[in-house]
mmCIF file with all atom_site columns, C-alpha atoms in Angstrom:
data_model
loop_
_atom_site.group_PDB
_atom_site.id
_atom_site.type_symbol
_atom_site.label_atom_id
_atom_site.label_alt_id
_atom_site.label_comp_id
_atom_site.label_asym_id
_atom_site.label_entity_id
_atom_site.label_seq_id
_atom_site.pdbx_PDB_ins_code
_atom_site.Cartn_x
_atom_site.Cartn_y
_atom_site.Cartn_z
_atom_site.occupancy
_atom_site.B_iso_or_equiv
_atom_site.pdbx_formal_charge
_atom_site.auth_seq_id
_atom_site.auth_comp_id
_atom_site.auth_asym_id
_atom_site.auth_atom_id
_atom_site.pdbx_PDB_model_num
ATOM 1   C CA . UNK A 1 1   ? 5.107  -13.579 29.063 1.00 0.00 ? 1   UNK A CA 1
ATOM 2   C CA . UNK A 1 2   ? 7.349  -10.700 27.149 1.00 0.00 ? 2   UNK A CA 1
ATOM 3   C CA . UNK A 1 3   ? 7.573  -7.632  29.561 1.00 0.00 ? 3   UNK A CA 1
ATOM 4   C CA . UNK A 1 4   ? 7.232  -4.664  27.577 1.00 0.00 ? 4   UNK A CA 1
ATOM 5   C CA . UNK A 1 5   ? 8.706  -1.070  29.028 1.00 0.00 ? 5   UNK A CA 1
ATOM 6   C CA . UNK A 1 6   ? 6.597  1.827   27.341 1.00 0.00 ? 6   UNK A CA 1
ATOM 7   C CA . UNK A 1 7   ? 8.596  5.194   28.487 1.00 0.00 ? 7   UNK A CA 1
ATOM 8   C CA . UNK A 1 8   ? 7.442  8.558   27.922 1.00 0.00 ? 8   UNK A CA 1
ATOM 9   C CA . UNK A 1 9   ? 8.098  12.019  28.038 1.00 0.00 ? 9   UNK A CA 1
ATOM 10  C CA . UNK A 1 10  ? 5.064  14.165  28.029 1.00 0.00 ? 10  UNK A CA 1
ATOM 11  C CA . UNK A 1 11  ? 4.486  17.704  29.010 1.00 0.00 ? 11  UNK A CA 1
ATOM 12  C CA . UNK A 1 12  ? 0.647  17.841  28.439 1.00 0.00 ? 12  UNK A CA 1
ATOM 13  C CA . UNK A 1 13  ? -0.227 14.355  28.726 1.00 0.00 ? 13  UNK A CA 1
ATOM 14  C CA . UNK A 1 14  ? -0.606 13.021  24.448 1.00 0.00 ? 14  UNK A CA 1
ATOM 15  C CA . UNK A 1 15  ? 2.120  10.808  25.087 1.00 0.00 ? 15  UNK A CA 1
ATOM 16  C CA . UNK A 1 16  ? 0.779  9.558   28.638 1.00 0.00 ? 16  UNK A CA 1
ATOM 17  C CA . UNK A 1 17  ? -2.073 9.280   27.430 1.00 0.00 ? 17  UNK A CA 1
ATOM 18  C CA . UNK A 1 18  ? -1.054 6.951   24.445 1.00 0.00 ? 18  UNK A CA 1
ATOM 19  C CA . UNK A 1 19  ? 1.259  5.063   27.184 1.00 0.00 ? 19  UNK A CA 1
ATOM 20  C CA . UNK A 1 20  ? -2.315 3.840   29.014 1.00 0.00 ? 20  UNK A CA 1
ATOM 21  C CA . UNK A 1 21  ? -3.634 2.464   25.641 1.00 0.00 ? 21  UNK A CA 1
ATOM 22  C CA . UNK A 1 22  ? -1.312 0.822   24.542 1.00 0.00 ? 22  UNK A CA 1
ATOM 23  C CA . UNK A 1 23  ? -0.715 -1.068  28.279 1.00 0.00 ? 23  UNK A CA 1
ATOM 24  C CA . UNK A 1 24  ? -4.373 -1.443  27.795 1.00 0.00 ? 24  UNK A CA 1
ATOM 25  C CA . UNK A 1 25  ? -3.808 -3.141  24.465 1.00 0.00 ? 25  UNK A CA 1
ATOM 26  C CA . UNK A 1 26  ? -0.606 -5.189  25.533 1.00 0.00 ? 26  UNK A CA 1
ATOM 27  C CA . UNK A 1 27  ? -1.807 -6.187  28.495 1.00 0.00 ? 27  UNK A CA 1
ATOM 28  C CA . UNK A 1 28  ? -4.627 -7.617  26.604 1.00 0.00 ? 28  UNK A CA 1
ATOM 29  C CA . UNK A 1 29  ? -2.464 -9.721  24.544 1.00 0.00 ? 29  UNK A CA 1
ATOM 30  C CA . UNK A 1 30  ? -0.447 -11.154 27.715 1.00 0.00 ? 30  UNK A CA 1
ATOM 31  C CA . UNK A 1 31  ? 2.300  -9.239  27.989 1.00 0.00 ? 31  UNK A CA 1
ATOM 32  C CA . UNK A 1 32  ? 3.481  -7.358  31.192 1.00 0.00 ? 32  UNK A CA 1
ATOM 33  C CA . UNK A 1 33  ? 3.928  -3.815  30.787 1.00 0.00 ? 33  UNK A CA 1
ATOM 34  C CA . UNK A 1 34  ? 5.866  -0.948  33.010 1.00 0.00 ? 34  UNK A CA 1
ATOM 35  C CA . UNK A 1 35  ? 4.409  2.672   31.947 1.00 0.00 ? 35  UNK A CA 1
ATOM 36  C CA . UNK A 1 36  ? 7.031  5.126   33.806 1.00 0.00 ? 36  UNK A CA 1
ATOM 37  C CA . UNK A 1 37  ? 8.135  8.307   32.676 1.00 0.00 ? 37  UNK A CA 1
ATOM 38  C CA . UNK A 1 38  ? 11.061 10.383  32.139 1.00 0.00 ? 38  UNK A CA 1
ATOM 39  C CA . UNK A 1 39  ? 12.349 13.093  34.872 1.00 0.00 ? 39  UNK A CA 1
ATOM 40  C CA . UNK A 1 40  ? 11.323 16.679  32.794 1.00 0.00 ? 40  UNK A CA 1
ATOM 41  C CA . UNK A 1 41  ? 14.283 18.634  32.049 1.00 0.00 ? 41  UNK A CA 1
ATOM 42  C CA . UNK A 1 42  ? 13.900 21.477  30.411 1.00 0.00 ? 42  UNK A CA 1
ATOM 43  C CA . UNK A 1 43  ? 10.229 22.797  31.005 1.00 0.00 ? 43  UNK A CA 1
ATOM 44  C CA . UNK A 1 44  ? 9.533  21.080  34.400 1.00 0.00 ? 44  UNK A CA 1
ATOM 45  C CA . UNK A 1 45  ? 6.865  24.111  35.365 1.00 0.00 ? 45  UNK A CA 1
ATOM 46  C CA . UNK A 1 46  ? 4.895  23.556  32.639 1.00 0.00 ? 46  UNK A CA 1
ATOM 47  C CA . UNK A 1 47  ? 4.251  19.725  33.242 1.00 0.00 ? 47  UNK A CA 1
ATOM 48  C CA . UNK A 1 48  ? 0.417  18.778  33.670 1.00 0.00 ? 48  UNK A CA 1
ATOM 49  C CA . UNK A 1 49  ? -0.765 17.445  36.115 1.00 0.00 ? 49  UNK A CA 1
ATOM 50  C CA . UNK A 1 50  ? -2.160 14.305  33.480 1.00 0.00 ? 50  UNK A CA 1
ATOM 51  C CA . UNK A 1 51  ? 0.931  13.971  32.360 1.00 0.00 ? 51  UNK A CA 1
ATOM 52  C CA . UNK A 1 52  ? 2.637  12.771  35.443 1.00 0.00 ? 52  UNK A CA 1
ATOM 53  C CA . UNK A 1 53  ? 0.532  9.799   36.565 1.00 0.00 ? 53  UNK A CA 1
ATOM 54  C CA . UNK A 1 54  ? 3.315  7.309   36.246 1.00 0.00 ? 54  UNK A CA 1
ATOM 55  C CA . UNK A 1 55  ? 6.318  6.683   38.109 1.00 0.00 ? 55  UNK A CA 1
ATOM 56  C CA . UNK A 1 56  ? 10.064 7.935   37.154 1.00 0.00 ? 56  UNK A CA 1
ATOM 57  C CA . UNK A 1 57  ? 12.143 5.413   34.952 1.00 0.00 ? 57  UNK A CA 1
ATOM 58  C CA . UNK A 1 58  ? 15.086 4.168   36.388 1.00 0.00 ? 58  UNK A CA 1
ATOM 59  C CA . UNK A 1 59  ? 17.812 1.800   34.574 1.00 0.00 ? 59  UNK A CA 1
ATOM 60  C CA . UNK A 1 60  ? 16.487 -1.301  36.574 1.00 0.00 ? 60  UNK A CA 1
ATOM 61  C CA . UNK A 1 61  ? 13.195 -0.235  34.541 1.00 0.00 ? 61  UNK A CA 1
ATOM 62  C CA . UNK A 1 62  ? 15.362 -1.216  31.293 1.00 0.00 ? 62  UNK A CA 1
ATOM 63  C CA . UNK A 1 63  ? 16.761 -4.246  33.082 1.00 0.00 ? 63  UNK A CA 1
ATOM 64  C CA . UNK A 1 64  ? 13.569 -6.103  33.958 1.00 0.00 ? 64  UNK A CA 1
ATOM 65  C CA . UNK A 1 65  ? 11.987 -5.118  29.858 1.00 0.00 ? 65  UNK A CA 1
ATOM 66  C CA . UNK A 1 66  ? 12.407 -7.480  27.220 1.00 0.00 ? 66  UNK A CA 1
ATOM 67  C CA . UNK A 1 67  ? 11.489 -5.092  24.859 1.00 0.00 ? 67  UNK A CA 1
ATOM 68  C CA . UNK A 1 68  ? 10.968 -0.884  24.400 1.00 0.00 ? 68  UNK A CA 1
ATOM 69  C CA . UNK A 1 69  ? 8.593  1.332   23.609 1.00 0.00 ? 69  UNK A CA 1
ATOM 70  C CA . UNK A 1 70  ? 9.665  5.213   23.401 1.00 0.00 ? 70  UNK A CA 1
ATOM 71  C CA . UNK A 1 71  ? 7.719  7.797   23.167 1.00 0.00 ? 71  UNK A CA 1
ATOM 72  C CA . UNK A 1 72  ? 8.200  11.602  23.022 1.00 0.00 ? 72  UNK A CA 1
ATOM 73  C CA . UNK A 1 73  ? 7.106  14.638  22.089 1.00 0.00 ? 73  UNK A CA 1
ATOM 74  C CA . UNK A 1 74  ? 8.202  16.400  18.738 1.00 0.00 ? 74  UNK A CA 1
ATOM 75  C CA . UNK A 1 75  ? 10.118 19.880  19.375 1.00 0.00 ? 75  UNK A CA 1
ATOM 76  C CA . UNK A 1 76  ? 10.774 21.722  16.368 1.00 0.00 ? 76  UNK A CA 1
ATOM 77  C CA . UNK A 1 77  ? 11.409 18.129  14.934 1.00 0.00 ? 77  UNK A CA 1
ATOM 78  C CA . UNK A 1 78  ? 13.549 17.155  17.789 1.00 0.00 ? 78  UNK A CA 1
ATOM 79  C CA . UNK A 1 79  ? 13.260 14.293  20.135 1.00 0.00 ? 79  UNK A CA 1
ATOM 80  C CA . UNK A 1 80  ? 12.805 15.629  24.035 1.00 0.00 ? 80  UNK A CA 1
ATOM 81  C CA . UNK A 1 81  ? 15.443 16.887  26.377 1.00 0.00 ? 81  UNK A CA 1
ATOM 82  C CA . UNK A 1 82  ? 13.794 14.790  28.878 1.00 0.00 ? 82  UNK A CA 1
ATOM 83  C CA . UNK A 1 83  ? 14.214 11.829  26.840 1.00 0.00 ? 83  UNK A CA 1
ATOM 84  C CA . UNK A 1 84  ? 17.669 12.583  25.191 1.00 0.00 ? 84  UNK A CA 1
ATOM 85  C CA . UNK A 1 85  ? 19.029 12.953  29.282 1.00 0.00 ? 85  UNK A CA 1
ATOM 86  C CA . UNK A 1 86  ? 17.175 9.519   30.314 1.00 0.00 ? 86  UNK A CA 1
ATOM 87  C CA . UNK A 1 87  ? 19.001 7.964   27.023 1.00 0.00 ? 87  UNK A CA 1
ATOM 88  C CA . UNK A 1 88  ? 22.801 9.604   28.035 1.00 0.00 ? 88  UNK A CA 1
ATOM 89  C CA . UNK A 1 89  ? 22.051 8.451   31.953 1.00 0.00 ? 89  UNK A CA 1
ATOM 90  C CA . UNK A 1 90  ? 22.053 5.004   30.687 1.00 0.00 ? 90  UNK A CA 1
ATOM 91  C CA . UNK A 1 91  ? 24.284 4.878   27.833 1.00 0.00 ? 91  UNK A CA 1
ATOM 92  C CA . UNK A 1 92  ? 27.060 2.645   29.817 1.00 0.00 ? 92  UNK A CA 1
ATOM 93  C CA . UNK A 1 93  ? 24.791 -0.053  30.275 1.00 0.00 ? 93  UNK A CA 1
ATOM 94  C CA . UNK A 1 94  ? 23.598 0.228   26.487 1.00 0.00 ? 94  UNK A CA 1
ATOM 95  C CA . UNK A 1 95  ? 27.589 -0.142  25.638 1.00 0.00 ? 95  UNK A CA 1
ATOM 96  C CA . UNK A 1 96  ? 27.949 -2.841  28.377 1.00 0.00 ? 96  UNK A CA 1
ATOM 97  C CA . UNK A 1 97  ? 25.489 -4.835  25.835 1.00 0.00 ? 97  UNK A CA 1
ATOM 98  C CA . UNK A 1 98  ? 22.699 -5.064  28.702 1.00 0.00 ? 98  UNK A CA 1
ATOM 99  C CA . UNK A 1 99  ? 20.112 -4.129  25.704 1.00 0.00 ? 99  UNK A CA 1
ATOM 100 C CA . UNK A 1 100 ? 21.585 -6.471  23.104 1.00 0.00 ? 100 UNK A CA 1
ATOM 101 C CA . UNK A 1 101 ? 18.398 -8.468  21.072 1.00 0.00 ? 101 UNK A CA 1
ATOM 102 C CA . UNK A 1 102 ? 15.953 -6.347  22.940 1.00 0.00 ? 102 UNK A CA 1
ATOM 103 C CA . UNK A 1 103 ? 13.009 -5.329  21.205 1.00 0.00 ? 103 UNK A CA 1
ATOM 104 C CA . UNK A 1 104 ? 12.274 -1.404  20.159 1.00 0.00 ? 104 UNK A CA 1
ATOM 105 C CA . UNK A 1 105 ? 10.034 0.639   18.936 1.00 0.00 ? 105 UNK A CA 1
ATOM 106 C CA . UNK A 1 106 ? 9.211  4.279   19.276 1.00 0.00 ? 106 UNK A CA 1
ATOM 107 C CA . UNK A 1 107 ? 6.070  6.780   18.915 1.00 0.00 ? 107 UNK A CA 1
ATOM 108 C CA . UNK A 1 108 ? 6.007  10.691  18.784 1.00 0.00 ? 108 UNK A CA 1
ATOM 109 C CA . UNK A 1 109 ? 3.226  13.184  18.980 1.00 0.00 ? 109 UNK A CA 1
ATOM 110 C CA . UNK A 1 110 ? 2.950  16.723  18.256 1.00 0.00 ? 110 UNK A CA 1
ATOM 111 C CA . UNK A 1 111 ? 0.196  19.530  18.246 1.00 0.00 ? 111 UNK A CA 1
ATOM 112 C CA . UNK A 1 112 ? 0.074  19.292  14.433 1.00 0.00 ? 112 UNK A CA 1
ATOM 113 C CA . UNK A 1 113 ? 0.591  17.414  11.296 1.00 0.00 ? 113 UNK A CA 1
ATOM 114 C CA . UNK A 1 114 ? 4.064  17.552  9.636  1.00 0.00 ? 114 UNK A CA 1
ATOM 115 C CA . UNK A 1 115 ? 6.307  18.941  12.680 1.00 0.00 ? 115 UNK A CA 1
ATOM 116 C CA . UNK A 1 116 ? 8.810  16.458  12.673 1.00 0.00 ? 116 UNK A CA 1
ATOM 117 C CA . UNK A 1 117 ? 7.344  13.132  14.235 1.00 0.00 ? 117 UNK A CA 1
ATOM 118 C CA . UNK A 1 118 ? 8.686  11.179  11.350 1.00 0.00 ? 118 UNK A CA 1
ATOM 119 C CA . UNK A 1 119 ? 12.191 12.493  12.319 1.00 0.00 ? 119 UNK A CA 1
ATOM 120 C CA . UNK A 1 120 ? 11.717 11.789  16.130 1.00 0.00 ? 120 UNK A CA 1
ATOM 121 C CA . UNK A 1 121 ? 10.466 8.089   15.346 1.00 0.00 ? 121 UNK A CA 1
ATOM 122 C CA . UNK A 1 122 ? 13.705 8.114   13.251 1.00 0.00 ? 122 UNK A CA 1
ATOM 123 C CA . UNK A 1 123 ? 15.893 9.539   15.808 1.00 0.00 ? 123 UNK A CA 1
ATOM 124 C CA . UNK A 1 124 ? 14.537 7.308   18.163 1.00 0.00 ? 124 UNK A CA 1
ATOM 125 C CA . UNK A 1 125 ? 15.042 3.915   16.298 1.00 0.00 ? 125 UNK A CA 1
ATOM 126 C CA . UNK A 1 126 ? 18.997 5.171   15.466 1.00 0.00 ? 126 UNK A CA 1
ATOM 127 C CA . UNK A 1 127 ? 18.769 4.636   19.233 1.00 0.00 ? 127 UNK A CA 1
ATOM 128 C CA . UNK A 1 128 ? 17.885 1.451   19.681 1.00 0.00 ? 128 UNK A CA 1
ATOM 129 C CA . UNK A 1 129 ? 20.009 0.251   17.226 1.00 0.00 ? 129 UNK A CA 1
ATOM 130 C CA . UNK A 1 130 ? 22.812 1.544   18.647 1.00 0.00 ? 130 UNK A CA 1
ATOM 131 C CA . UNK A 1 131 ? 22.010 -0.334  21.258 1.00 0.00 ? 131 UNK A CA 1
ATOM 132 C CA . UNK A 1 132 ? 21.556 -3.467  19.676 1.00 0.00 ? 132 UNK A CA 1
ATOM 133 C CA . UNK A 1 133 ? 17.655 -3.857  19.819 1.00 0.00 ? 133 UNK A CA 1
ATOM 134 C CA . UNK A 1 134 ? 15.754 -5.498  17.212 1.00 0.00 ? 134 UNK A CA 1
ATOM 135 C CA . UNK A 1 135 ? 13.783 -2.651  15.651 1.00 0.00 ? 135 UNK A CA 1
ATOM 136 C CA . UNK A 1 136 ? 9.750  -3.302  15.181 1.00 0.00 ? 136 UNK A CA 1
ATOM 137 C CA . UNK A 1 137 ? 8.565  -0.728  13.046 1.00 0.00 ? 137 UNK A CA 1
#
């Protein structure tokens, strides 16, 4: 059974919200999936409350996973400070080669069309190449 890792960041609750239907969806097709989110950095007042229903990611989160989904929010065509911290806190491990032949893919939402999710899904994938995880578009 592939364990699948689906980490968000999520201020008011798009991305959590896509987190539970796509566990819903990948749970249906056998795997085992781990929603958590990131620790909010830069706006942590202005979290919702439905944005906060799973637990904190930790780097034994990206131990157990086979395989990555990342998820985030599009600022101003940016990738979140939330997620961009949770990526630097483990970037030892990542040169270690404890994410080598993992699998990756990433997701971004915004509050309109055209503000930059194609450059977060983009941003996000450099990522997981760089850590040596087999990209699924």
């Amino acid at each position: 059974m592939a364990r699948v890792l689906y980490l968000y960041s999520s201020l008011f609750g798009a991305n959590a919200e896509l987190a539970g239907l796509t566990e819903k969806v990948l749970t249906g097709l056998g795997a085992e999936v781990r929603v958590r989110r990131t620790r909010e950095v830069a706006l942590p007042e202005d979290v919702q409350p439905s944005a906060e229903a799973a637990e904190i990611a930790s780097a034994a989160d990206l131990d157990w996973a086979d395989g990555f989904i990342f998820s985030s929010p599009s600022h101003t065509g940016l990738l979140s400070a939330s997620i961009k911290a949770f990526i630097d806190e483990n970037h030892d491990a990542a040169v270690g080669g404890s994410y080598l032949n993992k699998t990756f893919t990433a997701m971004a939402t915004s509050g309109f069309a055209h503000a930059g999710q194609e450059r977060v899904v983009d941003d996000l994938n450099a990522i997981g190449a760089a850590w040596g995880c087999v990209i699924v578009p």
